[in-house]
PDB file of C-alpha atoms in Angstrom:
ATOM      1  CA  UNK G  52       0.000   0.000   0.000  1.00 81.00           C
ATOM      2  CA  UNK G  53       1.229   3.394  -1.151  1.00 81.00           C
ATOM      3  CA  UNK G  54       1.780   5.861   1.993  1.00 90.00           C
ATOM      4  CA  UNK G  55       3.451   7.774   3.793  1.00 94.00           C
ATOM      5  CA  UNK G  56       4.294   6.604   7.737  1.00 95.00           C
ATOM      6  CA  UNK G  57       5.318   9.012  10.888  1.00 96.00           C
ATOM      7  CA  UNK G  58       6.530   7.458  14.159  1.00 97.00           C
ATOM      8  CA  UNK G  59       6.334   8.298  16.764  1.00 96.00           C
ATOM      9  CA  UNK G  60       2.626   9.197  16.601  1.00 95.00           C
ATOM     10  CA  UNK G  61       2.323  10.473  19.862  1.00 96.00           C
ATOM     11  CA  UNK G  62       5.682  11.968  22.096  1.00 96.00           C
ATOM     12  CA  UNK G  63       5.431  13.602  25.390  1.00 97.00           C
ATOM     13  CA  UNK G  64       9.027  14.873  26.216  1.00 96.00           C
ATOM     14  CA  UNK G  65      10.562  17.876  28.770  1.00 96.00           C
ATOM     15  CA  UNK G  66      12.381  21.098  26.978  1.00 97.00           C
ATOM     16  CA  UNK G  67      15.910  20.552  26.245  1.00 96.00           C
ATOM     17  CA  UNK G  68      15.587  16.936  25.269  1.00 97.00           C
ATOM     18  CA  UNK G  69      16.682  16.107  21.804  1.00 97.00           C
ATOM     19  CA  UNK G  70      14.280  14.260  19.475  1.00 97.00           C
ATOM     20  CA  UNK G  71      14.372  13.368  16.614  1.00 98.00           C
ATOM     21  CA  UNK G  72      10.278  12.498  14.590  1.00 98.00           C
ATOM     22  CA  UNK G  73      10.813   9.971  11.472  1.00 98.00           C
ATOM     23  CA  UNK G  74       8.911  10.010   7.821  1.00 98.00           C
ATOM     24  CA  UNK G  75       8.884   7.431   5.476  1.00 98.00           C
ATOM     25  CA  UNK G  76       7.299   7.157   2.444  1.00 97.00           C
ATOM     26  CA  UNK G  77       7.226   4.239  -0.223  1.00 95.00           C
ATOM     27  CA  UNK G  78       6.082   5.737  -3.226  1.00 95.00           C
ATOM     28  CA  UNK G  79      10.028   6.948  -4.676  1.00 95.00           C
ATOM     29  CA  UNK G  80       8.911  10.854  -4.610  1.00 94.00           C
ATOM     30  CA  UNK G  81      11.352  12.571  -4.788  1.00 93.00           C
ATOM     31  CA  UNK G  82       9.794  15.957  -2.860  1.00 92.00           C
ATOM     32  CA  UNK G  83       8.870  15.530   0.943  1.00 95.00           C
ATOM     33  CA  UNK G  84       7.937  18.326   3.381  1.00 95.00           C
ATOM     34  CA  UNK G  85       7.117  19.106   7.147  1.00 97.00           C
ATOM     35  CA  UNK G  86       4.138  20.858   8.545  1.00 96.00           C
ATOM     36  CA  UNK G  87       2.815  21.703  11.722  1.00 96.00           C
ATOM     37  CA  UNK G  88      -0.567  22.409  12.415  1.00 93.00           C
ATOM     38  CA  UNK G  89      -1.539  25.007  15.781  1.00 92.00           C
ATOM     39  CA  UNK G  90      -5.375  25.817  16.009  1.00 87.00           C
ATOM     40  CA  UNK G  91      -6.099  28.351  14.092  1.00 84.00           C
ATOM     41  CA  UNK G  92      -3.602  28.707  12.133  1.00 87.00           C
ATOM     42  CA  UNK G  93      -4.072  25.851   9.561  1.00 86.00           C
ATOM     43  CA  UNK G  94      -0.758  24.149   8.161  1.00 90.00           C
ATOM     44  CA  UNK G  95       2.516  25.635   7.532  1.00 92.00           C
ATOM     45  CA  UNK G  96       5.402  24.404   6.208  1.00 93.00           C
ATOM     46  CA  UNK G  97       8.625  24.222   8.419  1.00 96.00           C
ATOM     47  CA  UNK G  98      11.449  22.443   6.277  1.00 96.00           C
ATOM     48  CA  UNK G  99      11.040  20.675   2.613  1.00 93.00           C
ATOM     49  CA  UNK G 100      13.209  18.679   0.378  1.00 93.00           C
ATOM     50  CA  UNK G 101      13.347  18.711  -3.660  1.00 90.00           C
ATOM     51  CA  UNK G 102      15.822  15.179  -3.770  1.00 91.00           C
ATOM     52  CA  UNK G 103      18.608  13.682  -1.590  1.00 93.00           C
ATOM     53  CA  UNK G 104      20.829  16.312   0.125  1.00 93.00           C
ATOM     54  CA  UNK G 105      18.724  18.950  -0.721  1.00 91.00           C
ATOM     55  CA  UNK G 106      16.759  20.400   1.738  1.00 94.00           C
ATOM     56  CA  UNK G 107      15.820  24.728   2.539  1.00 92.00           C
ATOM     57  CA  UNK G 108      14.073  26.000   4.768  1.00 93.00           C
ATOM     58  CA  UNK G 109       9.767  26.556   4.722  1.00 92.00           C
ATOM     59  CA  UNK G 110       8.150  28.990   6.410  1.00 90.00           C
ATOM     60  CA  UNK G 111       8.672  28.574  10.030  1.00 95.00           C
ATOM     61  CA  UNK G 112      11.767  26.422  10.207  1.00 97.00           C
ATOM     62  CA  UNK G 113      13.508  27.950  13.956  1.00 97.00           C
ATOM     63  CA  UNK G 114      14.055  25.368  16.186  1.00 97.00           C
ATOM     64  CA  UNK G 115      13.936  22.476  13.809  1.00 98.00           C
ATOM     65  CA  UNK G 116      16.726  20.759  11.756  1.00 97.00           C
ATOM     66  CA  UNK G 117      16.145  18.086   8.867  1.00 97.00           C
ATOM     67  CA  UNK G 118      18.595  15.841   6.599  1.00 96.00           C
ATOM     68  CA  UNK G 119      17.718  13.505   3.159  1.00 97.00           C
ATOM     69  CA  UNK G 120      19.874  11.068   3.340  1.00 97.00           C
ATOM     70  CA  UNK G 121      17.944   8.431   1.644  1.00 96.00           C
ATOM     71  CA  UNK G 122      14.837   8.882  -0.713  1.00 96.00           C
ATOM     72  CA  UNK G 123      12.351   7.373   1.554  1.00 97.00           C
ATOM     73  CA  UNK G 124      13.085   9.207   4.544  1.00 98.00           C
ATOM     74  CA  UNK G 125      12.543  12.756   6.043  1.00 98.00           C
ATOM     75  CA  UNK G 126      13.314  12.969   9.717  1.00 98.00           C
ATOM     76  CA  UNK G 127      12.369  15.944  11.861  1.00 98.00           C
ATOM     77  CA  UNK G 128      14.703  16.735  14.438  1.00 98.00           C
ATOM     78  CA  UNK G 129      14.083  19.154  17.554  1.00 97.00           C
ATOM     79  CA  UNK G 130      17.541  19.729  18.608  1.00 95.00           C
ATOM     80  CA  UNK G 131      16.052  21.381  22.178  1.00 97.00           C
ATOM     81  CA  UNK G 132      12.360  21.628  22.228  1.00 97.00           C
ATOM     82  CA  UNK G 133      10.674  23.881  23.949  1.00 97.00           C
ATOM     83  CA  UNK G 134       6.943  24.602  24.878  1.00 97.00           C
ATOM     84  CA  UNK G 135       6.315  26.457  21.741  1.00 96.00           C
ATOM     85  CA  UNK G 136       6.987  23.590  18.956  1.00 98.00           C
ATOM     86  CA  UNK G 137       4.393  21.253  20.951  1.00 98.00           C
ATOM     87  CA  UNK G 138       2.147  20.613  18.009  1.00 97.00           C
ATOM     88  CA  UNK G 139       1.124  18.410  15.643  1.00 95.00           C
ATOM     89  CA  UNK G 140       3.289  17.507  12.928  1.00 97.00           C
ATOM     90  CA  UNK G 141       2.467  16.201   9.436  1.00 96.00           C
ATOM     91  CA  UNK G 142       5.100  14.481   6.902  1.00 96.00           C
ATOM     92  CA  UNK G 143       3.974  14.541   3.061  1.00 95.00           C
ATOM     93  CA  UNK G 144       5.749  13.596  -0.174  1.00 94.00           C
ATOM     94  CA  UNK G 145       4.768  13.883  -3.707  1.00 90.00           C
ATOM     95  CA  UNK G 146       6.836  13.187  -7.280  1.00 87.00           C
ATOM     96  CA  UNK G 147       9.504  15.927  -8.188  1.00 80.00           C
ATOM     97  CA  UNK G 148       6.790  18.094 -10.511  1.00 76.00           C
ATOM     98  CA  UNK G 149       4.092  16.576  -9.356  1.00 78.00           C
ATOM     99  CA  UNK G 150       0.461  19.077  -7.937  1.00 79.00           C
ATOM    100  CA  UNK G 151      -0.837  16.247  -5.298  1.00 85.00           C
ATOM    101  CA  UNK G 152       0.687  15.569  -1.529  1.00 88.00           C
ATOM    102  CA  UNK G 153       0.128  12.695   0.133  1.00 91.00           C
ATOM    103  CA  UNK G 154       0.669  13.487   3.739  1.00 92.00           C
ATOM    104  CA  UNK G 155       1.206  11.356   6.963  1.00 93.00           C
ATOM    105  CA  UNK G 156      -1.155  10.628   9.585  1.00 91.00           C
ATOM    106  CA  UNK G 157       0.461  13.072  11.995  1.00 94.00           C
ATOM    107  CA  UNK G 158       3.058  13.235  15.435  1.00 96.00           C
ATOM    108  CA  UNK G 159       1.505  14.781  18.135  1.00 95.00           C
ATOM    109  CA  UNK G 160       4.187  16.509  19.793  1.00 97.00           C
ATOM    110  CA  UNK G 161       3.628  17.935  23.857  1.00 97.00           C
ATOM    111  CA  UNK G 162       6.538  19.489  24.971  1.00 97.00           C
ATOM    112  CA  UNK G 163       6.517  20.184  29.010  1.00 96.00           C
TER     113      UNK G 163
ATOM    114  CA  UNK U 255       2.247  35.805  -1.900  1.00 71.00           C
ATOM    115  CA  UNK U 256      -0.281  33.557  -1.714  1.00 79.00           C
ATOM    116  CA  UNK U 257      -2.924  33.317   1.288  1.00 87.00           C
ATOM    117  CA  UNK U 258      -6.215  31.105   1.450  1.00 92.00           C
ATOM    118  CA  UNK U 259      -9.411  32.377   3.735  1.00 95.00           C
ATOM    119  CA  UNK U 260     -11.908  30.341   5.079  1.00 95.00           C
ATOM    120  CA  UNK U 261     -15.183  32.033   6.221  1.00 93.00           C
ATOM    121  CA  UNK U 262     -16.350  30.386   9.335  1.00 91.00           C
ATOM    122  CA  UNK U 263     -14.395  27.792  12.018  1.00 92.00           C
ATOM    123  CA  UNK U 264     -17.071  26.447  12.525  1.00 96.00           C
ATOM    124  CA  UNK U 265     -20.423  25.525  10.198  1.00 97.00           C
ATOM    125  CA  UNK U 266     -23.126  23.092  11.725  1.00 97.00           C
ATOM    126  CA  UNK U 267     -25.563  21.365   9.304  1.00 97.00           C
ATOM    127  CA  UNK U 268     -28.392  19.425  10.008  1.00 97.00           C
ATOM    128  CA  UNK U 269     -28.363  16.117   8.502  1.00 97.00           C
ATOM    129  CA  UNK U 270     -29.576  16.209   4.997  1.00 97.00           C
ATOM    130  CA  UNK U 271     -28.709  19.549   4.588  1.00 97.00           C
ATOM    131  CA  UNK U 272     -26.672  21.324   2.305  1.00 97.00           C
ATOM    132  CA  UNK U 273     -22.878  21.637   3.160  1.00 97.00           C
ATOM    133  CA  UNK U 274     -21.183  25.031   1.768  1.00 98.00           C
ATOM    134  CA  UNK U 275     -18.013  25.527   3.273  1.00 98.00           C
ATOM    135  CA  UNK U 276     -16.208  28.859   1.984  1.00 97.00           C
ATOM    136  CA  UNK U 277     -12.459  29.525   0.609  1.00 96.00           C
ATOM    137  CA  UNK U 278     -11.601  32.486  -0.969  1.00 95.00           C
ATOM    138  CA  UNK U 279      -7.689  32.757  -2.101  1.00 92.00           C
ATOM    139  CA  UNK U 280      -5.192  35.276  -3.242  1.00 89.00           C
ATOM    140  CA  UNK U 281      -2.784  34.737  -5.919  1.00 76.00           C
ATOM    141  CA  UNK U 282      -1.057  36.757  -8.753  1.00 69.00           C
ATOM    142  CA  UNK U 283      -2.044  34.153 -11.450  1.00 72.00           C
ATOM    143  CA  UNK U 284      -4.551  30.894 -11.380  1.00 70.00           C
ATOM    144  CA  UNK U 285      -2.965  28.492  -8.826  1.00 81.00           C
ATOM    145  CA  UNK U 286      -3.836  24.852  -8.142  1.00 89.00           C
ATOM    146  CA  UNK U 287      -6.618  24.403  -5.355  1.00 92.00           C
ATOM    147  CA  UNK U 288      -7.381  21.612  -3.155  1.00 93.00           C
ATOM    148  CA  UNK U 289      -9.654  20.567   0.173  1.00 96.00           C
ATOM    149  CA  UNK U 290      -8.475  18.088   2.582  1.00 95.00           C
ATOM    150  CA  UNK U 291     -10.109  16.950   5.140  1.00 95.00           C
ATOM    151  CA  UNK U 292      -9.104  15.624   8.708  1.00 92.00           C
ATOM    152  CA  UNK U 293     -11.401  13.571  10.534  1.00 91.00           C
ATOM    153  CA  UNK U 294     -10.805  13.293  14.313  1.00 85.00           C
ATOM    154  CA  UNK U 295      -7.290  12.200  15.452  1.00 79.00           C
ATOM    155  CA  UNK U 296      -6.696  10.979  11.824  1.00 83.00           C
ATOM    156  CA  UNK U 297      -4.659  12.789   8.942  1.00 84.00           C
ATOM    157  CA  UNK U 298      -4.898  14.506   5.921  1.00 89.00           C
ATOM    158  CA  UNK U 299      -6.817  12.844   2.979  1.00 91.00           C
ATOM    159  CA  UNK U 300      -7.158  14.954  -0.508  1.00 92.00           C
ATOM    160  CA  UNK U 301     -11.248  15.502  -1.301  1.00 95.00           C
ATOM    161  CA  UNK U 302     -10.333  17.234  -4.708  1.00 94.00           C
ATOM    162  CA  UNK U 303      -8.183  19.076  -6.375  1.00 91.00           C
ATOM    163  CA  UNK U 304      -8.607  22.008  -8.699  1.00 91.00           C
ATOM    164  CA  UNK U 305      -5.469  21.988 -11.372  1.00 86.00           C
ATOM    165  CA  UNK U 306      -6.912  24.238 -14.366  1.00 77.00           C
ATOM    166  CA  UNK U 307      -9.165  21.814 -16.438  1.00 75.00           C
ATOM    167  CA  UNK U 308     -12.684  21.474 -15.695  1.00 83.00           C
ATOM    168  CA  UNK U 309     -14.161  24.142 -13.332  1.00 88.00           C
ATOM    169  CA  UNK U 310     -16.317  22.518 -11.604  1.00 94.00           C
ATOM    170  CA  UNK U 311     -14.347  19.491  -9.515  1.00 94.00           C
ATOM    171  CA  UNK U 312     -15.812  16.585  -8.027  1.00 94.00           C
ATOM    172  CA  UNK U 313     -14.107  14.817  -5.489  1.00 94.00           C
ATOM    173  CA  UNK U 314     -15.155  11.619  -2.970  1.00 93.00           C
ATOM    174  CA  UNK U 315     -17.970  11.231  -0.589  1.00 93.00           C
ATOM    175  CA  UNK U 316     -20.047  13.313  -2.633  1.00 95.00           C
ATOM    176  CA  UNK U 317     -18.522  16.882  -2.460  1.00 97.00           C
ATOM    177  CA  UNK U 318     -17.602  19.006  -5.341  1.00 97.00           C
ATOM    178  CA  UNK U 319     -16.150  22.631  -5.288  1.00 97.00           C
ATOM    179  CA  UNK U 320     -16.372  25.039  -8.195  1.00 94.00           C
ATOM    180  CA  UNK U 321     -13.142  27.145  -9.207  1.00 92.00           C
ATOM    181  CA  UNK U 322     -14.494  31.093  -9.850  1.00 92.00           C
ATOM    182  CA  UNK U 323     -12.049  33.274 -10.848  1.00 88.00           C
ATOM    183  CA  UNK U 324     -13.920  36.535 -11.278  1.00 89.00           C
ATOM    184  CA  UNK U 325     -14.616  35.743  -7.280  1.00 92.00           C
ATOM    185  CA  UNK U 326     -11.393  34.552  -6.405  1.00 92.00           C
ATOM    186  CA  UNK U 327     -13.079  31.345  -4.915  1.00 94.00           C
ATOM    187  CA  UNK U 328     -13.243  27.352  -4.586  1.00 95.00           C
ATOM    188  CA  UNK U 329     -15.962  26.902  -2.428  1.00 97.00           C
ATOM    189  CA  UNK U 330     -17.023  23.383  -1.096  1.00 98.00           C
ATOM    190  CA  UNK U 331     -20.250  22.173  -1.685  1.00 98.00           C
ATOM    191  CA  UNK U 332     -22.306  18.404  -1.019  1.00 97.00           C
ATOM    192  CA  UNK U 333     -26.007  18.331  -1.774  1.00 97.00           C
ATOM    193  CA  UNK U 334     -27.267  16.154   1.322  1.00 97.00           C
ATOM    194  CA  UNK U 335     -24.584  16.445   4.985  1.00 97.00           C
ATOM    195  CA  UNK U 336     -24.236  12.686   6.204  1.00 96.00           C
ATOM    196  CA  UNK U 337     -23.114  11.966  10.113  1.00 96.00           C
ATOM    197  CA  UNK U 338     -19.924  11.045   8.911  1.00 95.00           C
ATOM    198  CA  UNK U 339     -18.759  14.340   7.020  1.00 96.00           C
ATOM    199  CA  UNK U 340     -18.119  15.910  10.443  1.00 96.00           C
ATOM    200  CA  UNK U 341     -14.684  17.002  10.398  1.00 96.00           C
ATOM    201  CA  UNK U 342     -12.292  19.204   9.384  1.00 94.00           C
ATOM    202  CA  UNK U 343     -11.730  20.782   5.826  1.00 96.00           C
ATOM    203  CA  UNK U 344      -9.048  23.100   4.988  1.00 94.00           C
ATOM    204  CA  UNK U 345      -8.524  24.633   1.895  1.00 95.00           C
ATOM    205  CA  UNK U 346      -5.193  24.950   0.157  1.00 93.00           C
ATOM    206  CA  UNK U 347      -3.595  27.058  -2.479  1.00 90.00           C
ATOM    207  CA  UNK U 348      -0.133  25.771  -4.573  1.00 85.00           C
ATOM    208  CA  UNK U 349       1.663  27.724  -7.171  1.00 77.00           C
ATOM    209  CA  UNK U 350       1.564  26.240 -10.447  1.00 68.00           C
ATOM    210  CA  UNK U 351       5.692  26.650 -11.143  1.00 64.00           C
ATOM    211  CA  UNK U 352       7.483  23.528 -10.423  1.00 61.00           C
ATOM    212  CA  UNK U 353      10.689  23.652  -7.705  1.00 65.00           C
ATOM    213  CA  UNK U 354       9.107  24.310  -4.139  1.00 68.00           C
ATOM    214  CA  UNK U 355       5.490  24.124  -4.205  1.00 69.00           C
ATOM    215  CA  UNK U 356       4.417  24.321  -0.453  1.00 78.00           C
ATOM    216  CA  UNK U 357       0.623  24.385   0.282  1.00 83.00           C
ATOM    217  CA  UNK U 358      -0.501  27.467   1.751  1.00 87.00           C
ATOM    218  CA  UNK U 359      -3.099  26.260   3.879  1.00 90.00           C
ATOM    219  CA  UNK U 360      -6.331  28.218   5.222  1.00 92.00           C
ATOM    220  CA  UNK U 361      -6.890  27.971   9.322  1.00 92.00           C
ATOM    221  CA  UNK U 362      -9.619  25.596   8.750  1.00 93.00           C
ATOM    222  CA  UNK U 363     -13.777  24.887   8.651  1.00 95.00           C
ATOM    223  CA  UNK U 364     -14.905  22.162  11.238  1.00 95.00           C
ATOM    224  CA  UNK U 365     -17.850  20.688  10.036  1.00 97.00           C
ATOM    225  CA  UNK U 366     -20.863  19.554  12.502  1.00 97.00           C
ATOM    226  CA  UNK U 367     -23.701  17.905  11.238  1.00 97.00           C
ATOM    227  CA  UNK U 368     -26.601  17.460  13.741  1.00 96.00           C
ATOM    228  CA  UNK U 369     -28.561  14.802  13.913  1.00 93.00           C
TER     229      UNK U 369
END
């Protein structure tokens, strides 16, 4: 089955404590992307990459770090959370040029 | 830059009853359009997707949203509101050049449909 997997899906954790949120995806896109959702705010984009090794920065990327090593994965890390980045967090990939995402099922992130 | 409103957080429906959920979007030149929709504690699943072909869109479960551009608008519609469409339904704006694409997303409609 074609999708795209987060883990953990739920994380309590204290501020200051590194952690890292994985993506997967097995559909070979080549373009994956983080989001976090706050209410009332909708979605916004924190860190996206076009292929392996490339990765920039979204819209609201303090606090968070990202690498490509592989195709299939996209982790999220939070080097030192704080209160702020508890949220929840979607993963989504598509193909290179492609219009549709196919996004995660979501992390829900409390930070204490 | 692009931006995506949704009027109303909240719309209850009684079941049977229309659904009309509202986006309204600003962009430069004719973007790609889309509604998700989250039902509780689950993700993001694509209802439809606007990408310059036929104006009028129809999508799963019954909705359909119409692309206007002399109102700058993609509003959701389904004829009869079952117990199960209550959720949440954002709407979402892309740019059509390829490279970075992010969706812009509105702050979200939740949908309650009364018995």
């Amino acid at each position: 089955e074609a999708q795209v997997t987060q883990n953990p899906r739920y994380l309590i954790t204290v501020t200051g404590k590194k952690l890292t949120v994985t993506c997967s995806q097995n559909m070979n896109h080549e373009y994956m992307s983080w989001y976090r959702q706050d209410p009332g705010l909708g979605l916004r984009q924190i860190y996206y990459s076009m292929n392996v090794e490339v990765t920039d920065k979204g819209d609201v990327p303090e606090g968070y770090k990202v690498s490509r090593k592989e195709k299939r994965n996209f982790p999220l890390i939070l080097e030192s959370p704080s209160p702020n980045q508890t949220s929840l967090y979607f993963c989504a990939s598509r193909v290179r040029d492609g219009v549709t995402q196919y996004f995660g099922p979501g992390t829900r992130l409390l930070v204490l | 830059a692009q931006s995506v409103t949704q009027l109303g957080s909240h719309v209850s429906v009684s079941e049977g009853a229309l659904v009309l959920l509202r986006c309204n979007y600003s962009s430069s030149v004719p973007p790609y359009l889309f509604w998700y929709v989250q039902y509780p504690n689950q993700g993001l699943q694509l209802l439809l997707k606007y990408t310059s072909a036929a104006t009028l869109v129809k999508g799963i479960n019954g909705f359909e949203a119409e692309f206007k551009k002399s109102e700058t608008s993609f509003h959701l519609t389904k004829p009869s509101a079952h117990m199960s469409d209550a959720a949440e339904y954002f709407c979402a704006v892309s740019d059509i050049s390829p490279g970075n694409t992010p969706l812009v997303f509105g702050k979200g409609t939740r949908l309650s449909v009364i018995a």
